[in-house]
Amino acid sequence: MDRLALVVPCYNEEAVLEISAKELKRVLSDLISKNKIAKDSFVLFVNDGSKDRTWELIEKECGESPMICGLKLAGNVGHQFALTAGLLAAKDMSDVTISIDADLQDDTAVIEEMIDKFHEGKDIVYGVRNDRKHDSLFKRTTAQGFYKVMAAMGVKTVYNHADFRLMSKRAVEQFSKYEETNLFLRGMMPLIGYETDNVYYERKERVAGESKYPLKKMLALAWNGITSFSVKPISLITALGFVIMILSICAAIYAFASYFLGTVEPGWTSLILSIWFLGGLQLIAIGLIGQYIGKIYIEVKHRPRYNVEKLLTHDEKQPDHDGEQSENQ
Ligand code: UDP
Ligand code: MG
């Protein structure tokens, strides 16, 4: 029987933690009673440097139930890293993992379907939202626009899939070999290449608490997704440079012709405007290249992506949970 680990990143989630612990335990018990997963399957809550009582609550849950484990990171590293930390810790203790947000916006009812697909031999099963009526109009439009921009940039992502997904042990093992610091998990998973499938669900409202993904973080994630996976923006800027150069040659020919035809007009405004326009364009181009160089700078430092402070499990044999630290120091 396969041991399932539900990996749940948590940042300031004191309002939902107990509710989600209860629900996820119910899901595990249900699957255990149906003989679909091993009896020692568990939930791994990853505390991403929360400033509230999240970790105390995780410790309490862990003390009360053998189904709950906790991983405490030293400081807030963000959702993508917290999830990676959880997956890599869970990989040594389980046969299959499912990542899910703490706020239960993703439908736990499809977990069984995910496990069924895993038993059919799929290595990655993506949870895909088929309905966004509970998201605000703004979130819905920006998110869908984002998937379209990603596709236009040539980045393979699963449309409308966030980070609710099942991964087999060997998929997580392959993923652990992608050691980049500029993480964008949704873009990385399709690169693993094993057999995948989708399950569809309706995304709900947060059970309690507020979104930990303000617009700033959302934009940062989208920007990181594009620039970590595609160099197309640089090609676009280069192409734009060419177009503007050709246009300016045409303008020069026109000006030359008007000089001979005697229709020339004193045009300071157009001159100044074109200087400003080109100056701005050059700054954008340099800035964009700077962004990529900045990424190279961050990558070559090869710093640990997160540091583990504590792992609470019910296993005698502790996994090598601080591998990330020791390998990279
Ligand atoms: N999260 C995290 N670290 C952060 C921000 C968020 O671990 O710095 C977790 C958060 O606790 C939640 C998940 O990431 O479990 C998704 O965040 P949220 O539900 O706030 O995002 P939204 O659904 O609004 O996009
Ligand atoms: Mg959420």
Tab-separated table of C-alpha atoms and ligand atoms in Angstrom:
chain	number	residue	atom	x	y	z
A	1	MET	CA	0.000	0.000	0.000
A	2	ASP	CA	1.339	3.442	-0.883
A	3	ARG	CA	2.032	5.996	1.788
A	4	LEU	CA	0.541	9.398	0.944
A	5	ALA	CA	1.889	12.725	2.171
A	6	LEU	CA	-0.323	15.804	1.885
A	7	VAL	CA	2.042	18.777	1.767
A	8	VAL	CA	0.528	22.048	2.977
A	9	PRO	CA	2.485	25.328	2.941
A	10	CYS	CA	1.276	27.722	5.630
A	11	TYR	CA	2.022	31.401	6.103
A	12	ASN	CA	0.093	33.147	8.878
A	13	GLU	CA	-2.703	30.600	8.652
A	14	GLU	CA	-3.806	30.460	12.316
A	15	ALA	CA	-7.368	31.184	11.251
A	16	VAL	CA	-7.667	28.093	9.056
A	17	LEU	CA	-5.103	25.655	10.431
A	18	GLU	CA	-7.358	23.693	12.750
A	19	ILE	CA	-10.143	23.525	10.180
A	20	SER	CA	-7.827	22.276	7.455
A	21	ALA	CA	-6.091	19.783	9.783
A	22	LYS	CA	-9.501	18.321	10.621
A	23	GLU	CA	-10.587	18.159	6.982
A	24	LEU	CA	-7.323	16.654	5.726
A	25	LYS	CA	-7.360	14.018	8.491
A	26	ARG	CA	-10.894	13.147	7.416
A	27	VAL	CA	-9.730	12.790	3.808
A	28	LEU	CA	-6.857	10.512	4.843
A	29	SER	CA	-9.059	8.344	7.093
A	30	ASP	CA	-11.575	7.994	4.291
A	31	LEU	CA	-8.916	6.860	1.809
A	32	ILE	CA	-7.397	4.498	4.378
A	33	SER	CA	-10.797	2.913	5.048
A	34	LYS	CA	-11.212	2.405	1.296
A	35	ASN	CA	-7.821	0.674	1.224
A	36	LYS	CA	-6.438	3.182	-1.254
A	37	ILE	CA	-3.470	4.409	0.793
A	38	ALA	CA	-1.300	3.091	3.626
A	39	LYS	CA	-2.383	3.490	7.260
A	40	ASP	CA	0.645	5.618	8.112
A	41	SER	CA	-0.152	8.286	5.493
A	42	PHE	CA	0.176	11.799	6.873
A	43	VAL	CA	-0.270	15.550	6.447
A	44	LEU	CA	2.910	17.651	6.453
A	45	PHE	CA	2.288	21.275	7.389
A	46	VAL	CA	5.153	23.515	6.335
A	47	ASN	CA	5.394	26.661	8.425
A	48	ASP	CA	6.833	29.332	6.146
A	49	GLY	CA	8.113	31.676	8.860
A	50	SER	CA	4.644	32.676	10.060
A	51	LYS	CA	4.427	35.603	12.444
A	52	ASP	CA	1.270	34.362	14.150
A	53	ARG	CA	0.447	31.182	16.097
A	54	THR	CA	0.597	28.869	13.074
A	55	TRP	CA	3.596	26.857	14.301
A	56	GLU	CA	2.182	26.432	17.831
A	57	LEU	CA	-1.014	25.104	16.295
A	58	ILE	CA	0.948	22.708	14.067
A	59	GLU	CA	2.871	21.437	17.124
A	60	LYS	CA	-0.383	20.965	18.991
A	61	GLU	CA	-1.996	19.048	16.102
A	62	CYS	CA	1.152	16.957	15.770
A	63	GLY	CA	1.062	16.066	19.473
A	64	GLU	CA	-2.590	15.043	19.235
A	65	SER	CA	-2.574	13.005	16.049
A	66	PRO	CA	-0.100	10.585	14.473
A	67	MET	CA	-1.434	11.742	11.095
A	68	ILE	CA	-0.017	15.259	11.400
A	69	CYS	CA	3.625	16.198	10.879
A	70	GLY	CA	5.242	19.630	10.789
A	71	LEU	CA	8.200	21.236	9.100
A	72	LYS	CA	9.398	24.583	10.397
A	73	LEU	CA	11.405	26.786	8.066
A	74	ALA	CA	13.734	29.427	9.432
A	75	GLY	CA	12.063	32.580	8.092
A	76	ASN	CA	9.574	33.370	5.344
A	77	VAL	CA	10.796	32.170	1.955
A	78	GLY	CA	7.537	32.344	-0.009
A	79	HIS	CA	5.014	29.803	-1.220
A	80	GLN	CA	7.136	28.224	-3.995
A	81	PHE	CA	10.100	27.530	-1.710
A	82	ALA	CA	7.944	26.424	1.204
A	83	LEU	CA	6.240	23.938	-1.083
A	84	THR	CA	9.593	22.690	-2.398
A	85	ALA	CA	10.877	22.264	1.165
A	86	GLY	CA	7.769	20.257	2.032
A	87	LEU	CA	7.934	18.062	-1.072
A	88	LEU	CA	11.616	17.277	-0.606
A	89	ALA	CA	11.130	16.422	3.088
A	90	ALA	CA	8.036	14.321	2.326
A	91	LYS	CA	9.737	12.414	-0.503
A	92	ASP	CA	11.913	10.480	1.952
A	93	MET	CA	8.942	9.461	4.054
A	94	SER	CA	6.276	8.681	1.448
A	95	ASP	CA	5.513	7.016	-1.896
A	96	VAL	CA	3.269	9.734	-3.269
A	97	THR	CA	2.678	13.396	-2.388
A	98	ILE	CA	-0.170	15.815	-2.979
A	99	SER	CA	0.399	19.543	-2.479
A	100	ILE	CA	-2.569	21.621	-1.397
A	101	ASP	CA	-3.033	25.113	0.054
A	102	ALA	CA	-3.906	25.526	3.704
A	103	ASP	CA	-7.046	27.530	2.976
A	104	LEU	CA	-8.926	24.561	1.428
A	105	GLN	CA	-9.773	26.551	-1.714
A	106	ASP	CA	-8.851	23.466	-3.697
A	107	ASP	CA	-11.467	20.759	-3.555
A	108	THR	CA	-10.369	17.873	-1.312
A	109	ALA	CA	-13.056	15.698	-2.943
A	110	VAL	CA	-10.870	15.141	-6.021
A	111	ILE	CA	-7.942	13.757	-3.988
A	112	GLU	CA	-9.431	10.278	-4.327
A	113	GLU	CA	-9.573	10.671	-8.109
A	114	MET	CA	-5.942	11.788	-8.073
A	115	ILE	CA	-4.956	8.664	-6.134
A	116	ASP	CA	-6.914	6.499	-8.596
A	117	LYS	CA	-5.014	8.060	-11.487
A	118	PHE	CA	-1.767	7.453	-9.606
A	119	HIS	CA	-2.704	3.786	-9.280
A	120	GLU	CA	-3.360	3.742	-13.030
A	121	GLY	CA	0.291	4.647	-13.444
A	122	LYS	CA	0.310	8.429	-13.730
A	123	ASP	CA	3.277	10.167	-12.115
A	124	ILE	CA	1.881	13.686	-11.980
A	125	VAL	CA	-1.803	14.532	-11.684
A	126	TYR	CA	-2.704	18.220	-12.003
A	127	GLY	CA	-5.688	19.718	-10.253
A	128	VAL	CA	-7.300	22.043	-12.797
A	129	ARG	CA	-9.958	24.642	-11.957
A	130	ASN	CA	-12.880	24.450	-14.288
A	131	ASP	CA	-14.647	27.323	-12.651
A	132	ARG	CA	-13.486	30.613	-11.222
A	133	LYS	CA	-16.753	32.111	-10.119
A	134	HIS	CA	-15.480	32.492	-6.542
A	135	ASP	CA	-12.449	34.506	-7.632
A	136	SER	CA	-12.823	38.264	-7.981
A	137	LEU	CA	-13.188	39.584	-11.528
A	138	PHE	CA	-9.749	41.131	-11.215
A	139	LYS	CA	-8.051	37.900	-10.093
A	140	ARG	CA	-9.870	35.900	-12.759
A	141	THR	CA	-8.881	38.202	-15.617
A	142	THR	CA	-5.285	38.673	-14.501
A	143	ALA	CA	-4.775	34.960	-13.866
A	144	GLN	CA	-6.210	33.933	-17.230
A	145	GLY	CA	-4.247	36.665	-18.993
A	146	PHE	CA	-1.145	35.313	-17.302
A	147	TYR	CA	-1.621	31.780	-18.657
A	148	LYS	CA	-2.111	33.219	-22.130
A	149	VAL	CA	1.036	35.373	-21.908
A	150	MET	CA	2.985	32.334	-20.706
A	151	ALA	CA	1.755	30.328	-23.689
A	152	ALA	CA	2.684	33.171	-26.051
A	153	MET	CA	6.181	33.183	-24.536
A	154	GLY	CA	6.506	29.490	-25.306
A	155	VAL	CA	6.376	28.302	-21.680
A	156	LYS	CA	4.476	25.064	-21.218
A	157	THR	CA	2.071	25.311	-18.279
A	158	VAL	CA	-1.182	23.540	-17.534
A	159	TYR	CA	-3.991	26.074	-18.091
A	160	ASN	CA	-5.783	27.012	-14.861
A	161	HIS	CA	-3.641	24.749	-12.704
A	162	ALA	CA	-2.139	26.276	-9.563
A	163	ASP	CA	-0.079	24.174	-7.197
A	164	PHE	CA	-2.655	21.531	-6.293
A	165	ARG	CA	-1.052	18.402	-7.699
A	166	LEU	CA	-0.143	14.805	-7.056
A	167	MET	CA	3.423	13.685	-7.607
A	168	SER	CA	4.805	10.180	-7.345
A	169	LYS	CA	8.004	9.602	-5.411
A	170	ARG	CA	10.025	9.300	-8.582
A	171	ALA	CA	8.560	12.547	-9.971
A	172	VAL	CA	9.600	14.374	-6.779
A	173	GLU	CA	13.014	12.709	-7.000
A	174	GLN	CA	13.445	14.011	-10.549
A	175	PHE	CA	12.184	17.422	-9.467
A	176	SER	CA	14.800	17.523	-6.686
A	177	LYS	CA	17.488	17.548	-9.378
A	178	TYR	CA	16.250	20.912	-10.653
A	179	GLU	CA	18.263	23.031	-8.295
A	180	GLU	CA	17.456	26.502	-9.583
A	181	THR	CA	16.869	29.379	-7.213
A	182	ASN	CA	14.364	31.204	-9.431
A	183	LEU	CA	11.575	28.731	-8.827
A	184	PHE	CA	8.376	28.554	-10.799
A	185	LEU	CA	6.961	25.147	-10.014
A	186	ARG	CA	4.098	25.259	-12.510
A	187	GLY	CA	6.546	25.707	-15.332
A	188	MET	CA	8.979	23.112	-14.023
A	189	MET	CA	6.643	20.168	-13.549
A	190	PRO	CA	5.826	19.718	-17.261
A	191	LEU	CA	9.585	19.510	-17.873
A	192	ILE	CA	9.832	16.341	-15.803
A	193	GLY	CA	8.175	14.530	-18.658
A	194	TYR	CA	6.563	11.542	-16.948
A	195	GLU	CA	3.024	10.533	-17.735
A	196	THR	CA	0.511	13.087	-16.465
A	197	ASP	CA	-3.218	13.552	-16.194
A	198	ASN	CA	-5.682	16.195	-14.977
A	199	VAL	CA	-8.560	16.188	-12.539
A	200	TYR	CA	-11.093	19.026	-12.645
A	201	TYR	CA	-12.670	20.843	-9.734
A	202	GLU	CA	-14.429	24.004	-8.746
A	203	ARG	CA	-12.286	26.431	-6.771
A	204	LYS	CA	-13.948	27.546	-3.574
A	205	GLU	CA	-13.625	30.585	-1.340
A	206	ARG	CA	-11.042	30.649	1.416
A	207	VAL	CA	-12.388	28.876	4.529
A	208	ALA	CA	-11.069	31.704	6.750
A	209	GLY	CA	-8.338	34.322	6.871
A	210	GLU	CA	-7.110	36.488	4.025
A	211	SER	CA	-5.157	35.854	0.848
A	212	LYS	CA	-1.396	35.783	1.399
A	213	TYR	CA	-0.877	36.580	-2.273
A	214	PRO	CA	-1.323	40.322	-2.657
A	215	LEU	CA	-1.058	41.868	-6.115
A	216	LYS	CA	2.661	42.566	-5.606
A	217	LYS	CA	3.444	38.889	-4.955
A	218	MET	CA	1.205	37.803	-7.851
A	219	LEU	CA	3.009	40.107	-10.260
A	220	ALA	CA	6.383	38.927	-8.939
A	221	LEU	CA	5.361	35.296	-9.507
A	222	ALA	CA	4.153	36.041	-13.038
A	223	TRP	CA	7.287	38.004	-13.902
A	224	ASN	CA	9.483	35.259	-12.455
A	225	GLY	CA	7.514	32.668	-14.419
A	226	ILE	CA	8.161	34.459	-17.690
A	227	THR	CA	11.785	35.476	-17.184
A	228	SER	CA	12.861	32.161	-15.652
A	229	PHE	CA	11.456	30.145	-18.499
A	230	SER	CA	11.727	32.232	-21.602
A	231	VAL	CA	14.199	34.553	-23.301
A	232	LYS	CA	11.490	35.655	-25.714
A	233	PRO	CA	11.176	39.137	-24.120
A	234	ILE	CA	14.781	39.825	-25.153
A	235	SER	CA	14.034	38.690	-28.724
A	236	LEU	CA	10.931	40.901	-28.777
A	237	ILE	CA	12.932	43.932	-27.670
A	238	THR	CA	15.550	43.193	-30.330
A	239	ALA	CA	12.836	42.878	-32.971
A	240	LEU	CA	11.309	46.173	-31.799
A	241	GLY	CA	14.735	47.789	-32.101
A	242	PHE	CA	14.927	46.653	-35.724
A	243	VAL	CA	11.428	47.910	-36.518
A	244	ILE	CA	12.203	51.326	-35.056
A	245	MET	CA	15.471	51.474	-36.959
A	246	ILE	CA	13.703	50.741	-40.243
A	247	LEU	CA	11.020	53.332	-39.433
A	248	SER	CA	13.684	55.937	-38.742
A	249	ILE	CA	15.348	55.176	-42.096
A	250	CYS	CA	11.965	55.715	-43.795
A	251	ALA	CA	11.551	58.985	-41.878
A	252	ALA	CA	15.023	60.090	-42.970
A	253	ILE	CA	14.188	59.367	-46.609
A	254	TYR	CA	10.935	61.305	-46.240
A	255	ALA	CA	12.736	64.280	-44.632
A	256	PHE	CA	15.351	64.231	-47.377
A	257	ALA	CA	12.660	64.184	-50.046
A	258	SER	CA	10.705	67.016	-48.417
A	259	TYR	CA	13.871	69.097	-48.311
A	260	PHE	CA	14.181	68.881	-52.064
A	261	LEU	CA	10.470	69.392	-52.617
A	262	GLY	CA	10.633	72.447	-50.418
A	263	THR	CA	7.917	71.283	-48.036
A	264	VAL	CA	10.162	70.991	-44.964
A	265	GLU	CA	8.730	72.303	-41.715
A	266	PRO	CA	10.624	73.234	-38.558
A	267	GLY	CA	9.679	70.294	-36.312
A	268	TRP	CA	11.247	70.539	-32.892
A	269	THR	CA	8.410	68.754	-31.148
A	270	SER	CA	8.689	65.676	-33.292
A	271	LEU	CA	12.444	65.700	-32.877
A	272	ILE	CA	12.319	65.917	-29.093
A	273	LEU	CA	9.530	63.332	-28.866
A	274	SER	CA	11.447	60.828	-30.918
A	275	ILE	CA	14.557	61.338	-28.762
A	276	TRP	CA	12.519	60.697	-25.615
A	277	PHE	CA	10.801	57.720	-27.156
A	278	LEU	CA	14.045	56.116	-28.234
A	279	GLY	CA	15.685	56.956	-24.887
A	280	GLY	CA	12.835	55.233	-23.064
A	281	LEU	CA	13.016	52.240	-25.346
A	282	GLN	CA	16.730	51.895	-24.773
A	283	LEU	CA	16.256	52.057	-21.012
A	284	ILE	CA	13.606	49.314	-21.212
A	285	ALA	CA	15.931	47.163	-23.286
A	286	ILE	CA	18.864	47.633	-20.929
A	287	GLY	CA	16.607	47.059	-17.925
A	288	LEU	CA	15.279	43.844	-19.384
A	289	ILE	CA	18.744	42.506	-20.065
A	290	GLY	CA	19.669	43.603	-16.530
A	291	GLN	CA	16.831	41.451	-15.184
A	292	TYR	CA	18.276	38.378	-16.834
A	293	ILE	CA	21.798	39.195	-15.648
A	294	GLY	CA	20.384	39.654	-12.136
A	295	LYS	CA	18.912	36.173	-12.367
A	296	ILE	CA	22.255	34.730	-13.425
A	297	TYR	CA	23.850	36.500	-10.446
A	298	ILE	CA	21.328	34.966	-8.048
A	299	GLU	CA	21.720	31.491	-9.594
A	300	VAL	CA	25.524	31.409	-9.529
A	301	LYS	CA	25.573	32.186	-5.827
A	302	HIS	CA	23.804	28.869	-5.352
A	303	ARG	CA	22.625	29.786	-1.882
A	304	PRO	CA	20.378	27.418	0.064
A	305	ARG	CA	16.837	28.091	-1.079
A	306	TYR	CA	15.452	27.646	2.439
A	307	ASN	CA	16.702	26.537	5.811
A	308	VAL	CA	14.935	23.909	7.864
A	309	GLU	CA	14.666	24.681	11.544
A	310	LYS	CA	12.722	21.690	12.812
A	311	LEU	CA	10.932	18.595	11.559
A	312	LEU	CA	8.234	16.955	13.644
A	313	THR	CA	7.341	13.425	12.570
A	314	HIS	CA	6.106	10.230	14.135
A	315	ASP	CA	8.757	8.098	12.415
A	316	GLU	CA	11.677	6.602	14.278
A	317	LYS	CA	13.871	6.988	11.226
A	318	GLN	CA	14.241	10.692	10.482
A	319	PRO	CA	14.819	11.657	6.867
A	320	ASP	CA	17.775	13.763	5.871
A	321	HIS	CA	15.620	16.871	6.062
A	322	ASP	CA	18.417	19.394	6.202
A	323	GLY	CA	19.990	18.115	2.980
A	324	GLU	CA	19.307	21.452	1.319
A	325	GLN	CA	21.461	23.203	3.901
A	326	SER	CA	24.397	20.848	4.054
A	327	GLU	CA	24.625	20.353	0.291
A	328	ASN	CA	24.730	24.033	-0.455
A	329	GLN	CA	26.760	25.479	2.336
B	1	UDP	N1	1.909	30.848	1.464
B	1	UDP	C1	3.186	30.548	1.937
B	1	UDP	N2	4.137	31.539	1.963
B	1	UDP	C2	3.875	32.823	1.545
B	1	UDP	C3	2.582	33.098	1.032
B	1	UDP	C4	1.627	32.098	0.991
B	1	UDP	O1	3.462	29.409	2.330
B	1	UDP	O2	4.777	33.666	1.616
B	1	UDP	C5	0.885	29.778	1.430
B	1	UDP	C6	-0.429	30.118	2.110
B	1	UDP	O3	-0.373	29.866	3.491
B	1	UDP	C7	-1.403	29.218	1.391
B	1	UDP	C8	-0.828	29.119	-0.006
B	1	UDP	O4	0.532	29.562	0.104
B	1	UDP	O5	-1.445	27.913	1.938
B	1	UDP	C9	-1.571	29.954	-1.022
B	1	UDP	O6	-1.734	31.266	-0.547
B	1	UDP	P1	-3.122	32.029	-0.609
B	1	UDP	O7	-4.241	31.085	-0.378
B	1	UDP	O8	-3.057	33.200	0.308
B	1	UDP	O9	-3.110	32.533	-2.124
B	1	UDP	P2	-4.378	32.723	-3.097
B	1	UDP	O10	-5.173	31.467	-3.036
B	1	UDP	O11	-5.121	33.895	-2.575
B	1	UDP	O12	-3.763	32.969	-4.428
B	2	MG	MG	-5.784	30.529	-1.419
